[in-house]
CSV table of C-alpha atoms in Angstrom, one decimal:
chain,number,residue,atom,x,y,z
A,1,MET,CA,42.9,15.1,128.4
A,2,ASN,CA,41.2,14.0,125.3
A,3,ARG,CA,37.9,15.0,126.4
A,4,LYS,CA,36.2,17.8,124.5
A,5,PRO,CA,37.6,21.3,125.5
A,6,PRO,CA,34.8,23.7,127.3
A,7,PHE,CA,35.6,26.6,125.0
A,8,SER,CA,34.4,27.1,121.5
A,9,ILE,CA,35.9,30.0,119.6
A,10,SER,CA,34.0,32.0,117.6
A,11,SER,CA,35.1,31.7,113.5
A,12,ALA,CA,34.4,34.0,110.2
A,13,THR,CA,31.0,33.0,108.8
A,14,PRO,CA,30.8,32.1,105.0
A,15,SER,CA,28.4,34.5,102.7
A,16,GLU,CA,24.9,33.3,102.0
A,17,GLY,CA,25.1,30.9,99.0
A,18,LEU,CA,28.5,29.4,99.7
A,19,LEU,CA,27.0,25.9,100.1
A,20,GLU,CA,24.7,26.2,96.7
A,21,ARG,CA,28.0,27.4,95.0
A,22,ILE,CA,30.0,24.3,96.4
A,23,VAL,CA,27.3,21.7,95.7
A,24,HIS,CA,26.5,23.3,92.2
A,25,THR,CA,30.3,23.3,91.3
A,26,ILE,CA,30.2,19.4,91.9
A,27,GLN,CA,26.9,18.7,90.5
A,28,GLU,CA,28.5,20.2,87.4
A,29,ARG,CA,31.8,18.6,87.4
A,30,GLN,CA,29.8,15.3,88.5
A,31,TYR,CA,27.6,15.8,85.4
A,32,ARG,CA,30.7,16.2,82.9
A,33,ALA,CA,32.3,13.5,84.5
A,34,ARG,CA,29.7,11.0,83.5
A,35,LEU,CA,28.7,12.5,79.9
A,36,TRP,CA,32.3,11.9,79.3
A,37,ARG,CA,32.0,8.4,80.1
A,38,ILE,CA,29.1,7.8,78.4
A,39,ARG,CA,30.8,9.5,75.2
A,40,VAL,CA,33.8,7.1,75.7
A,41,PHE,CA,31.7,3.8,76.3
A,42,ALA,CA,29.7,5.0,72.8
A,43,VAL,CA,32.6,5.1,70.6
A,44,THR,CA,33.9,1.9,72.1
A,45,ALA,CA,30.3,0.1,71.4
A,46,ALA,CA,30.3,1.5,67.7
A,47,LEU,CA,33.8,0.5,67.1
A,48,SER,CA,32.9,-2.8,68.1
A,49,ILE,CA,30.0,-3.2,66.0
A,50,VAL,CA,32.4,-1.7,63.2
A,51,ALA,CA,35.0,-4.5,64.0
A,52,LEU,CA,32.1,-7.0,64.2
A,53,ILE,CA,31.3,-7.1,60.7
A,54,PRO,CA,34.8,-8.1,58.8
A,55,SER,CA,35.1,-10.1,62.0
A,56,SER,CA,31.8,-12.3,61.4
A,57,VAL,CA,33.0,-12.7,57.4
A,58,ALA,CA,36.5,-13.8,58.4
A,59,MET,CA,34.6,-16.2,60.9
A,60,MET,CA,32.3,-17.5,58.6
A,61,ARG,CA,34.9,-17.8,55.9
A,62,ALA,CA,37.1,-19.6,58.2
A,63,PHE,CA,34.3,-22.1,58.7
A,64,LYS,CA,33.8,-22.7,55.4
A,65,VAL,CA,37.3,-23.7,54.8
A,66,SER,CA,37.5,-25.8,57.9
A,67,HIS,CA,35.3,-28.2,56.5
A,68,PHE,CA,33.0,-28.2,59.7
A,69,GLY,CA,30.1,-28.0,57.8
A,70,THR,CA,30.9,-31.5,56.5
A,71,TYR,CA,31.5,-33.1,59.6
A,72,ILE,CA,28.3,-31.5,60.9
A,73,SER,CA,26.6,-33.1,58.0
A,74,VAL,CA,28.0,-36.8,58.8
A,75,ILE,CA,26.3,-36.4,62.3
A,76,PHE,CA,22.8,-36.2,60.7
A,77,SER,CA,23.2,-38.3,57.7
A,78,ASP,CA,24.1,-41.8,59.0
A,79,GLY,CA,23.3,-43.0,62.3
A,80,GLY,CA,25.4,-46.1,62.1
A,81,VAL,CA,28.5,-44.1,61.1
A,82,LEU,CA,27.9,-41.6,63.6
A,83,ALA,CA,27.8,-44.9,66.4
A,84,SER,CA,31.1,-46.5,65.0
A,85,TYR,CA,33.0,-43.4,64.8
A,86,TRP,CA,31.8,-41.0,67.3
A,87,LYS,CA,35.2,-40.6,68.8
A,88,ASP,CA,36.8,-39.5,65.7
A,89,ILE,CA,33.9,-37.6,64.4
A,90,ALA,CA,34.1,-35.5,67.7
A,91,THR,CA,37.9,-35.2,67.4
A,92,SER,CA,37.4,-33.7,63.8
A,93,LEU,CA,34.7,-31.2,64.4
A,94,ILE,CA,36.6,-30.0,67.6
A,95,GLU,CA,40.0,-29.9,65.4
A,96,SER,CA,38.1,-28.0,62.4
A,97,LEU,CA,36.8,-25.1,64.7
A,98,PRO,CA,38.4,-21.9,63.6
A,99,VAL,CA,39.1,-20.9,67.1
A,100,ILE,CA,41.0,-17.7,66.5
A,101,SER,CA,38.3,-16.1,64.6
A,102,ILE,CA,35.8,-17.2,67.0
A,103,THR,CA,37.5,-15.9,69.9
A,104,VAL,CA,38.0,-12.5,68.2
A,105,ALA,CA,34.1,-12.4,67.3
A,106,LEU,CA,32.8,-13.4,70.8
A,107,ALA,CA,35.4,-10.8,72.3
A,108,LEU,CA,33.9,-8.1,70.2
A,109,VAL,CA,30.3,-9.5,71.5
A,110,GLY,CA,31.6,-9.0,75.0
A,111,ILE,CA,33.0,-5.6,74.6
A,112,LEU,CA,30.1,-4.3,72.8
A,113,LEU,CA,27.5,-5.6,75.6
A,114,TRP,CA,29.9,-4.2,78.4
A,115,SER,CA,29.6,-0.8,76.7
A,116,VAL,CA,26.2,-0.7,76.1
A,117,SER,CA,25.6,-1.9,79.9
A,118,ASN,CA,27.9,1.1,81.1
A,119,MET,CA,26.5,3.3,78.9
A,120,VAL,CA,23.0,2.5,80.0
A,121,ARG,CA,24.1,2.5,83.6
A,122,PHE,CA,25.9,6.2,83.5
A,123,MET,CA,22.6,7.6,81.4
A,124,ASN,CA,20.5,6.5,84.5
A,125,ASN,CA,22.4,8.1,86.7
A,126,THR,CA,23.0,11.4,85.3
A,127,ARG,CA,20.4,13.5,87.3
A,128,PHE,CA,21.1,16.5,89.3
A,129,PHE,CA,20.9,15.9,92.8
A,130,ARG,CA,19.1,19.3,94.7
A,131,ALA,CA,20.7,20.9,97.8
A,132,VAL,CA,19.1,19.8,100.9
B,1,MET,CA,18.7,10.1,114.8
B,2,GLU,CA,21.5,11.7,112.6
B,3,PRO,CA,23.4,9.4,110.6
B,4,THR,CA,27.0,9.6,111.0
B,5,ASP,CA,29.9,10.9,108.5
B,6,GLU,CA,30.7,7.4,107.7
B,7,THR,CA,27.1,6.5,106.9
B,8,LEU,CA,26.6,9.4,104.7
B,9,VAL,CA,30.1,8.3,102.8
B,10,GLU,CA,28.8,5.1,102.3
B,11,GLN,CA,25.2,6.2,101.0
B,12,TYR,CA,27.2,8.3,98.5
B,13,SER,CA,29.3,5.2,97.4
B,14,SER,CA,26.2,3.5,96.7
B,15,GLY,CA,24.6,6.4,94.6
B,16,THR,CA,23.1,8.6,97.2
B,17,ASP,CA,24.1,12.0,95.8
B,18,ALA,CA,21.8,13.6,98.5
B,19,ALA,CA,24.2,12.5,101.3
B,20,LEU,CA,27.1,14.2,99.8
B,21,VAL,CA,25.4,17.4,100.2
B,22,VAL,CA,24.6,16.6,103.7
B,23,LEU,CA,28.2,16.0,104.5
B,24,ILE,CA,29.2,19.3,103.2
B,25,GLU,CA,26.4,21.4,104.6
B,26,ARG,CA,27.8,19.7,108.0
B,27,HIS,CA,31.2,20.7,107.8
B,28,PHE,CA,31.2,23.8,105.3
B,29,ARG,CA,31.0,26.4,108.2
B,30,SER,CA,33.9,24.5,110.2
B,31,ILE,CA,36.3,24.3,107.2
B,32,TYR,CA,36.0,27.9,106.1
B,33,GLY,CA,36.5,29.3,109.9
B,34,TYR,CA,39.4,27.2,109.9
B,35,VAL,CA,40.7,28.3,106.5
B,36,TYR,CA,39.8,31.8,106.9
B,37,ARG,CA,42.4,31.9,109.9
B,38,PHE,CA,44.8,31.1,107.1
B,39,VAL,CA,44.0,33.9,104.5
B,40,HIS,CA,42.1,36.6,106.4
B,41,THR,CA,40.0,37.1,103.1
B,42,SER,CA,36.5,36.0,103.0
B,43,ALA,CA,36.7,35.8,99.2
B,44,GLU,CA,39.9,33.5,99.2
B,45,ALA,CA,38.6,31.6,102.2
B,46,GLU,CA,35.3,30.7,100.0
B,47,ASP,CA,37.5,29.8,97.1
B,48,ILE,CA,39.9,27.3,99.3
B,49,THR,CA,36.8,25.8,101.2
B,50,GLN,CA,35.2,25.2,97.6
B,51,GLU,CA,38.6,23.3,96.5
B,52,VAL,CA,38.5,21.1,99.8
B,53,PHE,CA,34.8,19.6,99.2
B,54,ILE,CA,35.8,19.4,95.1
B,55,LYS,CA,38.9,17.2,96.8
B,56,LEU,CA,36.3,15.4,99.2
B,57,TRP,CA,34.3,14.3,96.2
B,58,LYS,CA,37.3,13.5,94.0
B,59,HIS,CA,38.6,11.2,96.6
B,60,ILE,CA,35.6,10.3,98.8
B,61,ASP,CA,36.8,6.2,97.9
B,62,ARG,CA,40.2,7.0,99.6
B,63,PHE,CA,38.3,7.3,102.8
B,64,LYS,CA,38.9,4.6,105.2
B,65,PRO,CA,36.1,3.9,107.7
B,66,GLY,CA,36.8,4.2,111.4
B,67,THR,CA,39.4,6.8,110.5
B,68,GLY,CA,37.2,10.0,111.0
B,69,LEU,CA,35.9,12.2,108.3
B,70,ARG,CA,36.6,15.4,110.5
B,71,PRO,CA,40.4,14.8,110.7
B,72,TRP,CA,40.8,14.1,106.8
B,73,LEU,CA,38.8,17.1,106.0
B,74,PHE,CA,41.1,19.4,108.2
B,75,ARG,CA,44.1,17.9,106.6
B,76,ILE,CA,42.9,18.4,103.0
B,77,ALA,CA,42.0,22.0,104.2
B,78,ARG,CA,45.1,22.5,106.1
B,79,ASN,CA,47.1,21.2,102.7
B,80,THR,CA,45.1,23.1,100.3
B,81,ALA,CA,45.2,26.3,102.1
B,82,ILE,CA,49.1,25.8,102.4
B,83,ASP,CA,49.8,25.3,98.9
B,84,TYR,CA,47.1,28.2,98.1
B,85,ILE,CA,49.4,30.7,100.1
B,86,ARG,CA,52.7,29.5,99.0
B,87,LYS,CA,51.4,29.8,95.4
B,88,LYS,CA,50.2,33.2,95.9
B,89,LYS,CA,52.9,34.6,98.2
B,90,HIS,CA,55.8,32.4,97.2
B,91,ILE,CA,56.4,31.2,100.6
B,92,PRO,CA,58.7,28.5,101.3
B,93,LEU,CA,57.1,25.2,102.9
B,94,SER,CA,59.5,25.2,105.7
B,95,ALA,CA,57.8,28.6,106.8
B,96,PHE,CA,54.7,26.3,107.5
B,97,GLU,CA,57.2,23.5,109.5
B,98,GLU,CA,58.2,24.1,113.0
B,99,ALA,CA,61.1,22.5,114.5
B,100,GLU,CA,59.9,20.1,116.7
B,101,ASP,CA,61.9,20.8,119.8
B,102,GLU,CA,59.1,21.2,121.9
B,103,HIS,CA,59.5,19.8,126.1
B,104,ILE,CA,56.3,18.1,127.4
B,105,LEU,CA,55.0,20.8,130.6
B,106,SER,CA,53.2,19.9,133.4
B,107,ASP,CA,49.6,19.2,133.3
B,108,ASP,CA,48.1,22.1,134.1
B,109,SER,CA,45.7,22.7,130.9
B,110,ASN,CA,42.6,21.6,132.5
B,111,ALA,CA,42.2,24.5,135.1
B,112,LEU,CA,43.5,26.8,131.9
B,113,GLU,CA,40.8,25.4,129.7
B,114,GLU,CA,38.2,25.7,132.3
B,115,ALA,CA,39.4,29.7,132.5
B,116,ILE,CA,39.5,30.1,128.9
B,117,GLY,CA,36.0,28.2,128.4
B,118,ARG,CA,34.1,31.1,130.7
B,119,GLU,CA,36.0,33.9,128.6
B,120,ASP,CA,33.9,36.3,126.2
B,121,GLN,CA,33.9,35.4,122.6
B,122,ALA,CA,35.1,38.1,121.1
B,123,LEU,CA,38.1,38.6,123.6
B,124,LEU,CA,39.0,35.0,122.9
B,125,SER,CA,38.5,35.3,119.0
B,126,GLY,CA,40.7,38.2,119.3
B,127,ALA,CA,43.4,36.7,121.3
B,128,VAL,CA,43.4,33.7,119.2
B,129,GLU,CA,44.8,35.8,116.5
B,130,VAL,CA,47.5,37.1,117.9
B,131,LEU,CA,48.8,33.8,118.9
B,132,PRO,CA,51.9,32.4,117.0
B,133,GLU,CA,50.8,30.3,114.2
B,134,ARG,CA,52.1,26.9,115.5
B,135,TYR,CA,49.9,27.4,118.9
B,136,ARG,CA,46.7,28.9,117.0
B,137,GLU,CA,46.4,26.1,114.4
B,138,ILE,CA,46.5,23.4,117.6
B,139,ILE,CA,44.1,25.4,119.7
B,140,LEU,CA,41.5,25.9,117.0
B,141,LEU,CA,41.3,22.2,115.9
B,142,ARG,CA,40.7,21.4,119.4
B,143,ALA,CA,38.1,24.0,119.6
B,144,GLU,CA,36.2,22.1,116.7
B,145,GLY,CA,36.3,18.9,119.0
B,146,LEU,CA,39.2,17.0,117.3
B,147,THR,CA,41.3,14.7,119.2
B,148,PHE,CA,45.1,15.1,120.0
B,149,GLU,CA,45.6,12.1,118.1
B,150,GLU,CA,43.8,13.3,115.0
B,151,ILE,CA,45.2,17.1,115.3
B,152,GLY,CA,48.4,15.0,115.4
B,153,SER,CA,47.3,13.4,111.6
B,154,VAL,CA,46.3,17.0,110.3
B,155,VAL,CA,49.1,18.7,111.2
B,156,LYS,CA,51.5,15.9,110.7
B,157,LYS,CA,53.6,16.0,114.4
B,158,PRO,CA,53.8,13.4,117.0
B,159,LEU,CA,51.2,13.2,119.7
B,160,ASN,CA,53.6,14.8,122.4
B,161,THR,CA,54.4,17.4,120.6
B,162,VAL,CA,50.7,18.3,119.6
B,163,LYS,CA,50.1,18.3,123.4
B,164,SER,CA,53.2,20.2,124.3
B,165,LEU,CA,51.9,22.7,121.6
B,166,TYR,CA,48.4,22.8,123.0
B,167,ARG,CA,49.3,23.6,126.8
B,168,ARG,CA,51.8,26.3,125.6
B,169,GLY,CA,49.2,27.6,123.3
B,170,LEU,CA,46.6,27.7,126.5
B,171,ALA,CA,49.4,29.2,128.3
B,172,GLN,CA,50.1,32.0,125.9
B,173,LEU,CA,46.2,33.0,125.0
B,174,HIS,CA,45.5,32.9,128.7
B,175,GLN,CA,48.2,35.7,129.1
B,176,ILE,CA,47.3,37.4,126.3
B,177,ILE,CA,43.5,37.5,127.5
B,178,HIS,CA,44.8,38.8,130.6
B,179,LYS,CA,46.9,41.7,129.2
B,180,LYS,CA,43.8,42.9,127.1
B,181,ARG,CA,41.7,42.8,130.2
B,182,THR,CA,44.1,45.1,131.9
B,183,ASN,CA,45.0,47.4,129.1
């Protein structure tokens, strides 16, 4: 009994232009939704750039304070010392890393790259499609 | 060979906007005709039809392959039309729900279907308009080619109830047509 019934019932026909109106309305909403997303990602990219400035300054200051540079210079100065105390030097290098400020700076770079890639993706898609 | 509805949904999800246009073009007349039976004015039917396809566009990622796009579209159309009528005319939702006290009748539907299929379209269309809402909706959805299971998912009724309503609707439709002829 689930076969297609042998009757059809003629129904009201829509006015000329309904298809175009539907497509146009969806186009408009799609365009506005994409534009809104581009704006949001532009703002996050701009905010991450602004935040990167003090974050980078803080990171460089942290490196200075941590004597990381001193340990690096030991590596390049005396090969004998490096060979004898490489474990201690490696441990000191790792311990002197300003982990928090590096993490914050890298996170901001990540947010910036993610925002820019999404902006580009939505900008490439902001096109109108034509009714068939 | 024409792409299936599921193929078009996949293509749209992958970024081919034109696939959505093909989908709308394929179904908008059926949806309009179905919705018109609820509101009986072309302007309102067009507004509701537009709303149905906007909802399709917004929620297309919720479509589950294998479940059929047409039942899903008709379900959206039914819910949108009912919400529209309720808001406009302050009719409670209970007016659209029927008590499920139908009994399954004997299976003489094939003969009735054949008889109705031979009828003049104008007479048939007029007779359908006079049918009670609970039968009309089922018969219209069957005429659109939906299976009983699909109709059940659109109107949210069990399969046996749908079949029973269909059989009663066919019988009543046959009676109405017969009366119109004799008058």
